[in-house]
């Protein structure tokens, strides 16, 4: 796949002229004819969906920036003005605000897809690592964006998150002041957050280019997880266009339906009521929560009884993704053929929801009923604090047991090619020990 | 360069003058790079006008006994609390309790003005604003992650590591203080 030969033939005089100067048409044409594994399922459509999400955020964001005022006195009102007075402003803002949530839904599915089918393994480590970087930038962008409307949740969320940096021993304090541009979150902070919120999506776009470059160099993975041998390329691949443009297009339509449901019928479902109150540095909302997509990480932060330890665990939970290619020692990519990892994977997904739930609740609240069991260390066992701790433990354990699972697990037989198991199931299955 | 055919063995020997020039040029470029980046980084530090807002004055007659006034100082809330004798009593009595961040009540107020407690109203955990009267120790409670502070603003239970900060302030006269 990587050494895909160009089949493009310039047809018009203009195309020939361009082809010997800036072969961009050839680049596009080669992209469309790229041999793509023929067995890609719908989980593979989220890459295209993510590109669309980025495009939507950038276009709506630039339009919002034409009306938004990054000043503590005016930010909240300028957003209200966008909602009430700017032509179609409500639509643009609701698409942007819900677009962030849709972006994360797609990103989580896309990443779990990669995890399940072993897309992080050789030769695709760099695709995975650049992807993790994109995810990290996405979190940063969403956090910065959420501060801009300057509501109560914007403000106090920013206070809590920036203070995390202040917990770094010795250098934390000066870094915090530098980051905030003053002794507290104030106008200087809002201004720079706006500047950075504008910048980061373009860094993401740059990383997407690297992500795709690495992808087309190493070749796409597929649900079976095997590399396609050169001699089987004709049988096991299809040109990207029209096969996958159409499949991706169909998935995009379904995705946009969900998107539209939120934008048009329930635009504030994923938001928080406190953000309709203008920021007031003197009063904190009773219950501070981040946006839903960051709840699992918030739960990990709170699970650790030490302030700095919590910060380390939270960043560690993302950091560990970067080294995943070296934690998983199994040679089998797809978890379809890995009976133990498959179970651990399902539990990992469930565990992610549990972490999110813990992040949304008050740590001292009871999980089941309204009774206390016994106190362990600093909290009741029947509390979200402890549930969050167990879930945090599982989150890390899932990655850390991988080297051992690879030793113990007896994989199922892996087909030797993509098309064989479909055409002649019995004959194709190569017995593996 | 290293595999130059002209000097097959010449390179890789003792550092010669050319190596020295390479190292010196590289070091100069790195130094210039840092020197050029520093003003860019430093531009993000607090600006002169932000720093100039460093102090404010407050008239204590605005607070009634048993009440607190919240003022904004350097973008943060400052609590000025006129404590009741019972609160002061309790704060002193608990001087010897097991305190995560040991400090006596006397160290947290100005002598002769024990009734006025001046605190930066930012939880020392992650900076939320604690509320008075809801905690288990007669003082403040931070709703964000459940830190309890006593009537002297000392941390008693919860994730916050330190007592509520007492800002530097002085009495200009009996009823007027300057914070900062
Ligand atoms: C990765 C892409 C992006 C994400 C995930 C993202 C996310 C967000 C979020 C969550 C908000 C808060 C929405 C609300 O609750 O009101 C926001 C606001 C905002 N964003 Fe973005 N954004 C992205 C790209 C951009 C770009 C490229 C711009 C261009 C300048 C931009 C400009 C703005 C502006 C002006 C606001 C404030 C108005 C408002 O609150 O609706 N965003 N963004
Ligand atoms: S900010 Fe007060 S307890 Fe966390």
XYZ file of C-alpha atoms and ligand atoms in Angstrom:
660
model
C 0.000 0.000 0.000
C 2.784 2.348 0.861
C 4.374 2.006 -2.560
C 1.142 2.693 -4.375
C 1.953 3.459 -7.985
C 0.372 6.489 -9.512
C -2.243 5.638 -12.129
C -3.159 9.233 -12.829
C -2.960 10.371 -16.423
C -3.356 14.129 -16.967
C -6.095 14.597 -19.512
C -6.233 18.281 -20.381
C -3.493 20.684 -21.359
C -3.937 22.501 -18.073
C -3.530 19.283 -16.080
C -0.368 18.450 -18.007
C 0.939 21.961 -17.395
C 0.213 21.673 -13.669
C 1.558 18.143 -13.437
C 5.063 19.246 -14.339
C 4.979 22.246 -12.034
C 2.874 21.560 -8.936
C 1.512 17.983 -9.140
C -1.287 18.667 -6.723
C -3.985 17.182 -8.947
C -1.957 13.989 -9.132
C -1.677 14.038 -5.366
C -5.451 14.210 -5.011
C -6.056 11.597 -7.675
C -3.577 9.194 -6.109
C -5.283 9.701 -2.814
C -8.619 8.731 -4.293
C -7.281 5.603 -5.961
C -5.397 4.460 -2.865
C -5.739 0.694 -2.386
C -7.715 0.259 0.813
C -8.353 -3.020 2.688
C -11.685 -4.336 1.479
C -12.916 -5.395 4.905
C -12.993 -2.027 6.709
C -16.108 -1.781 8.864
C -18.017 1.269 10.081
C -15.612 1.848 12.960
C -13.201 2.992 10.250
C -15.443 5.849 9.182
C -14.652 7.984 12.207
C -11.384 9.282 10.779
C -13.290 11.041 8.037
C -15.885 12.190 10.555
C -13.126 13.709 12.675
C -11.802 15.664 9.692
C -15.290 17.009 9.202
C -15.520 17.950 12.891
C -12.273 19.879 12.714
C -13.484 21.690 9.614
C -16.799 22.575 11.257
C -15.092 23.892 14.415
C -12.658 26.017 12.433
C -15.306 27.538 10.164
C -17.831 28.256 12.932
C -15.032 29.402 15.252
C -13.703 31.955 12.805
C -17.215 33.329 12.357
C -17.755 33.507 16.126
C -14.438 35.301 16.521
C -15.814 38.091 14.292
C -18.397 38.912 16.961
C -16.872 37.676 20.182
C -15.065 40.167 22.472
C -12.287 38.703 24.636
C -12.645 41.086 27.539
C -13.918 40.232 31.021
C -16.394 43.108 30.910
C -17.837 42.197 27.538
C -17.242 38.532 26.815
C -20.457 37.209 28.351
C -22.543 39.917 26.737
C -20.893 39.468 23.369
C -21.851 35.781 23.436
C -25.430 36.744 24.359
C -25.368 39.202 21.484
C -24.253 36.422 19.162
C -27.225 34.394 20.403
C -29.822 37.137 20.049
C -28.751 39.777 17.538
C -26.182 38.370 15.140
C -27.860 36.899 12.052
C -27.952 33.173 12.566
C -25.553 33.637 15.455
C -27.467 31.158 17.593
C -26.937 28.495 14.957
C -23.240 29.144 14.590
C -22.685 29.148 18.325
C -24.771 26.046 18.961
C -22.965 24.212 16.167
C -19.628 25.247 17.661
C -20.537 24.395 21.275
C -22.149 21.049 20.413
C -19.520 20.475 17.757
C -16.943 20.168 20.510
C -18.970 17.365 22.092
C -19.484 15.627 18.765
C -15.760 15.936 18.107
C -15.034 14.109 21.342
C -17.608 11.377 20.690
C -15.923 10.700 17.362
C -12.429 10.932 18.853
C -13.197 8.443 21.610
C -14.712 5.949 19.178
C -11.801 6.415 16.784
C -9.265 5.799 19.545
C -11.081 2.761 20.939
C -11.205 1.392 17.402
C -7.440 1.736 17.208
C -7.079 0.073 20.572
C -9.287 -2.891 19.712
C -7.801 -3.644 16.318
C -4.211 -3.071 17.409
C -3.674 -0.159 15.037
C -0.944 1.154 17.344
C 1.400 -1.759 16.652
C 4.301 -1.885 14.240
C 4.512 -0.432 11.683
C 1.909 2.103 12.814
C 3.371 3.463 16.063
C 3.810 6.959 14.695
C 0.230 7.125 13.462
C -0.874 6.292 16.988
C 1.518 8.702 18.699
C 0.569 11.624 16.477
C -3.054 10.699 17.133
C -2.459 10.880 20.896
C -0.886 14.277 20.390
C -3.962 15.415 18.489
C -6.149 14.179 21.328
C -4.074 16.112 23.850
C -4.322 19.293 21.776
C -8.050 18.713 21.397
C -8.481 18.582 25.171
C -6.499 21.801 25.485
C -8.517 23.520 22.776
C -11.847 22.520 24.274
C -10.796 23.638 27.733
C -9.657 27.031 26.421
C -12.826 27.443 24.382
C -15.045 26.688 27.338
C -13.480 29.583 29.251
C -14.350 32.115 26.538
C -18.086 32.660 27.213
C -16.990 33.766 30.711
C -19.834 32.212 32.639
C -19.525 30.919 36.181
C -18.481 27.440 35.068
C -16.034 28.892 32.530
C -14.367 30.987 35.162
C -14.211 28.578 38.062
C -13.344 25.654 35.835
C -10.389 27.696 34.627
C -9.435 28.516 38.224
C -9.418 24.874 39.246
C -7.576 23.619 36.166
C -4.892 26.311 36.145
C -4.343 25.790 39.856
C -3.381 22.224 39.032
C -0.248 23.652 37.499
C 0.371 25.636 40.658
C 0.665 22.343 42.524
C 3.920 21.446 40.774
C 6.597 21.687 43.468
C 8.872 24.771 43.438
C 8.251 26.056 39.890
C 4.437 25.728 39.998
C 3.764 29.161 41.471
C 5.785 31.238 38.978
C 4.505 29.157 36.071
C 0.943 29.722 37.233
C 1.433 33.493 37.409
C 3.057 33.449 34.002
C 0.207 31.423 32.553
C -2.495 33.613 34.068
C -0.621 36.819 33.283
C -1.381 38.078 36.784
C -2.075 36.937 40.327
C -5.459 35.431 39.372
C -7.582 34.511 36.363
C -8.491 37.862 34.882
C -8.600 39.850 31.678
C -5.002 38.974 30.759
C -5.907 35.298 31.074
C -9.055 35.573 28.975
C -7.158 37.362 26.213
C -4.417 34.791 25.951
C -6.879 31.925 26.194
C -8.697 33.363 23.203
C -5.444 33.723 21.297
C -4.480 30.128 22.068
C -7.961 28.803 21.384
C -7.627 30.278 17.932
C -4.155 28.827 17.452
C -4.442 25.239 18.661
C -6.955 23.990 16.067
C -4.447 24.916 13.381
C -1.760 22.986 15.189
C -4.209 20.102 15.225
C -4.670 20.499 11.485
C -0.888 20.329 11.087
C -0.781 17.141 13.145
C -3.574 15.678 11.042
C -1.321 16.069 8.014
C 1.427 14.133 9.812
C -1.116 11.558 10.980
C -2.260 10.911 7.414
C 1.257 10.952 6.054
C 2.231 8.249 8.523
C -0.975 6.380 7.713
C -0.314 6.295 4.008
C 3.266 5.350 4.510
C 2.573 2.411 6.836
C -0.745 1.463 5.252
C -4.153 1.155 6.838
C -4.881 -1.504 9.390
C -8.044 -3.606 9.028
C -10.360 -5.618 11.284
C -8.362 -8.808 10.780
C -5.214 -6.907 11.686
C -2.866 -8.651 9.260
C -0.543 -6.915 6.826
C -1.629 -7.475 3.254
C 1.063 -9.288 1.265
C 2.034 -7.658 -2.002
C 0.751 -10.534 -4.137
C -2.685 -10.345 -2.522
C -3.080 -6.621 -2.989
C -5.334 -6.980 -6.023
C -7.699 -9.347 -4.197
C -7.706 -7.786 -0.763
C -7.924 -4.080 -1.508
C -10.310 -1.690 -3.191
C -9.695 1.828 -4.460
C -10.594 4.405 -1.822
C -12.959 6.091 -4.245
C -15.803 5.267 -4.727
C -15.909 2.444 -2.206
C -14.867 4.258 0.926
C -15.887 7.764 -0.035
C -19.422 6.398 -0.215
C -19.166 4.379 2.987
C -17.664 7.337 4.861
C -20.288 9.598 3.327
C -23.096 7.428 4.624
C -21.582 7.400 8.114
C -21.192 11.174 7.952
C -24.907 11.526 7.212
C -25.827 9.435 10.250
C -23.383 11.397 12.370
C -24.812 14.704 11.196
C -28.280 13.479 12.136
C -27.140 13.007 15.713
C -25.341 16.355 15.562
C -28.512 18.044 14.305
C -30.581 16.496 17.054
C -28.429 18.258 19.618
C -28.120 21.541 17.744
C -31.794 21.907 16.874
C -33.689 20.023 19.559
C -31.518 19.937 22.648
C -28.722 22.474 22.250
C -27.994 22.842 25.956
C -28.302 19.191 26.944
C -24.544 18.808 27.145
C -23.888 22.202 28.702
C -24.211 23.366 32.271
C -26.801 25.733 33.749
C -24.192 27.647 35.785
C -22.640 28.917 32.575
C -25.690 31.089 32.015
C -24.554 33.167 34.997
C -21.827 35.719 34.240
C -18.485 34.926 35.880
C -18.157 36.155 39.456
C -14.725 35.622 41.028
C -16.193 36.048 44.514
C -18.672 33.141 44.429
C -18.007 29.566 43.366
C -20.839 27.377 42.025
C -21.763 24.680 44.516
C -20.628 21.876 42.283
C -17.851 22.391 39.759
C -17.743 19.906 36.926
C -15.931 19.973 33.601
C -17.663 19.244 30.317
C -18.763 15.609 29.966
C -15.852 14.637 27.762
C -13.319 15.467 30.445
C -15.148 13.817 33.357
C -13.114 10.568 33.348
C -9.893 12.533 33.677
C -11.397 14.689 36.400
C -12.303 11.514 38.297
C -8.712 10.282 38.037
C -7.496 13.650 39.326
C -9.725 13.438 42.371
C -9.015 9.778 43.053
C -5.525 10.553 44.338
C -5.508 12.031 47.864
C -2.431 14.138 47.120
C -2.820 17.362 45.131
C 0.284 16.988 42.980
C -0.151 13.211 42.807
C -3.595 13.759 41.315
C -2.152 15.980 38.611
C 0.514 13.402 37.809
C -2.092 10.643 37.574
C -4.301 12.727 35.322
C -1.545 13.570 32.874
C -0.232 10.025 33.252
C -3.559 8.640 32.096
C -3.029 10.363 28.757
C 0.737 9.893 28.764
C 0.418 6.124 29.039
C -1.348 6.086 25.675
C 1.844 7.310 24.036
C 3.829 4.270 25.191
C 1.066 1.757 24.490
C 2.837 0.383 21.379
C 5.638 -0.794 23.646
C 3.437 -2.104 26.448
C 1.510 -4.519 24.278
C 3.997 -7.239 23.357
C 1.597 -9.521 21.519
C 2.254 -10.046 17.827
C -1.450 -10.343 17.059
C -2.968 -6.973 16.256
C -6.709 -7.503 16.219
C -8.319 -8.369 19.543
C -10.757 -10.530 17.598
C -8.147 -13.218 17.977
C -7.128 -12.371 21.540
C -9.651 -13.912 23.939
C -8.240 -12.379 27.140
C -7.511 -8.887 25.829
C -10.955 -8.801 24.292
C -12.584 -9.209 27.709
C -10.226 -6.697 29.301
C -11.059 -4.285 26.481
C -14.809 -4.510 27.078
C -14.216 -3.922 30.783
C -11.984 -0.959 29.881
C -14.824 0.659 27.947
C -17.302 0.057 30.792
C -14.702 1.361 33.221
C -14.403 4.549 31.161
C -18.122 5.204 31.652
C -17.797 4.514 35.378
C -14.947 7.016 35.611
C -17.076 9.586 33.831
C -19.909 8.952 36.248
C -17.565 9.380 39.228
C -16.279 12.631 37.756
C -19.799 14.003 37.563
C -20.786 13.220 41.156
C -19.641 14.720 44.430
C -16.851 12.513 45.786
C -18.570 11.995 49.143
C -21.952 11.037 47.663
C -23.100 7.437 48.037
C -23.048 5.170 45.019
C -25.752 2.720 46.119
C -28.686 3.728 48.291
C -28.192 6.190 51.070
C -26.277 4.217 53.624
C -22.715 4.247 54.809
C -20.614 1.129 54.987
C -17.251 1.483 56.653
C -14.650 4.159 56.311
C -11.443 3.217 54.564
C -8.594 5.714 54.835
C -10.369 9.006 54.080
C -13.809 8.114 52.815
C -16.682 5.704 53.002
C -16.360 2.655 50.791
C -19.832 3.314 49.376
C -18.790 6.610 47.822
C -17.816 7.922 44.417
C -14.415 8.639 45.860
C -13.700 4.941 46.292
C -15.493 3.838 43.151
C -13.360 6.382 41.308
C -10.249 4.938 42.908
C -11.029 1.403 41.826
C -11.860 2.607 38.341
C -8.610 4.586 38.191
C -6.746 1.474 39.243
C -8.360 -0.530 36.459
C -7.618 2.190 33.927
C -3.886 1.934 34.584
C -3.899 -1.811 35.216
C -5.397 -2.401 31.769
C -2.261 -0.985 30.166
C 0.235 -2.288 32.676
C -0.873 -5.944 32.487
C -0.521 -5.963 28.696
C 3.058 -7.320 28.629
C 1.980 -10.240 30.842
C -1.222 -10.968 28.973
C 0.844 -11.262 25.800
C 2.858 -14.027 27.455
C -0.057 -16.015 28.869
C -2.733 -15.610 26.238
C -3.353 -18.332 23.655
C -4.533 -16.499 20.531
C -7.211 -17.866 18.214
C -6.168 -18.849 14.695
C -5.576 -15.767 12.571
C -6.591 -15.892 8.885
C -3.691 -15.534 6.496
C -5.476 -13.071 4.255
C -8.488 -10.822 4.259
C -10.555 -12.488 1.605
C -9.826 -16.122 2.354
C -11.909 -16.525 5.498
C -14.875 -15.124 3.621
C -14.439 -17.196 0.498
C -13.365 -20.513 2.024
C -13.454 -20.288 5.781
C -12.084 -23.724 6.635
C -9.273 -23.883 4.128
C -8.035 -20.424 4.887
C -7.540 -20.704 8.598
C -3.956 -21.241 9.334
C -3.419 -23.044 12.617
C -1.368 -21.016 14.996
C 0.007 -22.076 18.367
C 31.604 16.081 5.468
C 32.930 13.448 7.812
C 33.435 11.010 4.940
C 35.235 13.534 2.769
C 37.505 11.701 0.321
C 40.144 14.348 0.613
C 40.851 13.667 4.284
C 39.963 10.038 4.911
C 41.622 9.959 8.312
C 41.797 13.653 9.039
C 38.425 13.867 10.787
C 37.611 12.210 14.056
C 41.046 12.964 15.450
C 41.706 15.439 18.256
C 39.436 18.433 18.107
C 40.936 20.810 15.619
C 40.262 24.422 14.885
C 37.382 23.608 12.574
C 35.617 21.596 15.295
C 36.134 24.495 17.614
C 34.495 26.855 15.153
C 31.561 24.462 14.738
C 31.030 24.170 18.464
C 31.456 27.887 19.064
C 29.065 28.767 16.246
C 26.508 26.244 17.487
C 26.744 27.548 21.053
C 26.426 31.151 19.898
C 23.351 30.275 17.840
C 21.778 28.440 20.766
C 22.519 31.350 23.090
C 21.086 33.839 20.629
C 18.017 31.634 20.258
C 17.398 31.605 24.003
C 18.021 35.339 24.229
C 15.507 35.934 21.461
C 12.854 33.669 22.970
C 13.078 35.046 26.492
C 11.372 38.409 25.761
C 8.608 36.480 24.027
C 8.046 34.286 27.058
C 8.425 37.183 29.443
C 5.755 39.168 27.628
C 3.261 36.735 29.100
C 4.236 37.603 32.697
C 2.062 40.126 34.580
C 2.170 43.554 32.928
C 3.150 46.719 34.799
C -0.435 47.934 35.226
C -1.517 44.546 36.549
C 1.262 44.674 39.130
C 0.360 48.259 39.987
C -3.009 47.127 41.342
C -1.122 45.498 44.168
C -2.720 47.185 47.214
C -6.169 48.344 48.351
C -7.549 50.013 51.468
C -10.589 48.906 53.411
C -12.736 50.617 56.044
C -13.422 48.126 58.846
C -16.543 49.938 60.076
C -18.326 48.356 57.110
C -18.281 44.932 58.802
C -20.661 44.102 61.651
C -19.787 41.680 64.383
C -20.402 38.096 63.257
C -20.313 39.075 59.591
C -17.830 39.029 56.787
C -17.284 41.285 53.822
C -15.775 39.930 50.625
C -13.647 42.326 48.628
C -11.686 41.793 45.463
C -7.937 42.120 45.689
C -5.644 41.200 42.805
C -8.558 39.418 41.155
C -9.060 37.196 44.176
C -11.639 37.419 46.936
C -10.482 38.618 50.360
C -12.601 37.823 53.405
C -12.664 40.432 56.148
C -14.427 38.781 59.064
C -15.438 40.479 62.333
C -15.335 37.476 64.618
C -17.601 36.948 67.600
C -15.959 36.278 70.978
C -17.185 32.674 70.713
C -15.364 32.229 67.402
C -12.150 33.656 68.786
C -12.514 31.451 71.856
C -12.939 28.376 69.696
C -10.028 29.259 67.432
C -7.732 29.647 70.437
C -8.991 26.530 72.139
C -8.163 24.519 69.039
C -4.624 25.847 68.737
C -3.419 22.588 70.189
C -5.667 20.318 68.101
C -4.128 18.097 65.416
C -3.705 20.655 62.651
C -2.520 19.633 59.166
C -0.788 23.024 58.835
C 0.010 24.019 62.442
C -0.373 27.699 63.299
C -1.815 29.398 66.379
C -4.697 31.799 66.054
C -2.459 34.588 67.366
C -0.132 34.140 64.407
C -3.007 34.756 62.010
C -4.309 38.065 63.330
C -2.740 41.372 64.342
C -2.326 41.860 68.077
C -4.969 44.114 69.584
C -7.280 43.489 66.609
C -8.019 39.799 67.207
C -11.650 40.226 66.219
C -10.731 40.996 62.591
C -9.600 38.045 60.538
C -8.372 38.898 57.037
C -7.990 35.985 54.613
C -7.466 35.399 50.919
C -10.707 33.618 50.051
C -9.157 31.057 47.729
C -9.176 27.462 48.843
C -5.570 26.291 49.036
C -6.580 23.158 47.173
C -7.532 24.371 43.714
C -8.740 27.885 44.328
C -12.525 27.728 44.744
C -14.140 30.237 47.067
C -15.103 28.614 50.397
C -18.396 29.587 52.043
C -18.773 30.480 55.704
C -20.836 28.509 58.152
C -21.309 25.165 56.419
C -18.202 23.275 57.491
C -17.719 20.930 60.431
C -15.343 23.260 62.261
C -17.386 26.430 62.606
C -15.548 28.214 59.823
C -15.475 27.858 56.054
C -16.282 24.966 53.786
C -15.097 24.584 50.211
C -17.788 22.937 48.098
C -15.474 21.962 45.261
C -13.767 18.980 46.829
C -14.838 19.253 50.446
C -12.209 21.118 52.469
C -13.160 22.262 55.988
C -11.568 25.339 57.583
C -11.998 26.467 61.208
C -12.812 29.894 62.691
C -9.193 30.902 62.216
C -9.242 29.840 58.559
C -6.994 26.877 59.269
C -7.397 23.713 57.224
C -8.859 20.921 59.326
C -10.065 18.260 56.927
C -10.196 17.654 53.171
C -7.796 17.770 50.248
C -6.500 21.333 50.778
C -2.904 21.197 51.996
C -2.610 24.569 53.767
C -4.461 27.172 55.822
C -6.299 29.986 54.072
C -3.623 32.560 53.339
C -3.427 35.696 55.469
C -2.376 38.469 53.073
C 0.127 41.057 54.185
C -1.839 44.003 55.542
C -1.379 46.797 58.044
C -3.532 49.093 60.125
C -3.449 52.680 58.869
C -5.544 53.656 61.897
C -7.949 51.779 64.165
C -10.607 51.305 61.524
C -8.667 51.271 58.280
C -6.416 48.618 56.801
C -4.292 48.479 53.713
C -3.980 45.091 52.064
C -0.898 44.336 49.985
C -10.560 21.834 17.719
C -11.454 22.697 17.419
C -12.271 23.484 18.433
C -12.903 23.054 19.574
C -12.949 21.634 20.136
C -13.551 24.213 20.165
C -14.299 24.198 21.338
C -14.963 25.281 21.886
C -15.822 25.237 23.033
C -16.131 24.004 23.869
C -16.317 26.492 23.238
C -17.326 26.932 24.299
C -18.702 26.944 23.716
C -19.733 27.456 24.659
O -20.049 26.738 25.624
O -20.220 28.557 24.441
C -15.742 27.355 22.242
C -15.982 28.713 22.130
C -15.415 29.543 21.174
N -14.572 29.167 20.129
Fe -13.946 27.262 19.760
N -13.292 25.316 19.389
C -12.508 24.923 18.329
C -12.023 25.723 17.312
C -12.159 27.113 17.251
C -11.552 27.961 16.251
C -10.636 27.497 15.113
C -11.927 29.228 16.515
C -11.515 30.411 15.657
C -11.192 31.504 16.049
C -12.799 29.208 17.702
C -13.419 30.311 18.293
C -14.244 30.276 19.405
C -14.902 31.430 19.997
C -14.811 32.883 19.490
C -15.637 30.974 21.098
C -16.482 31.824 22.077
C -17.926 31.904 21.686
C -18.770 30.851 22.381
O -18.587 30.616 23.566
O -19.599 30.265 21.709
N -12.905 27.898 18.112
N -14.916 26.590 21.411
S -10.766 23.781 45.654
Fe -11.435 23.750 47.672
S -11.509 21.664 48.088
Fe -10.736 21.677 46.067
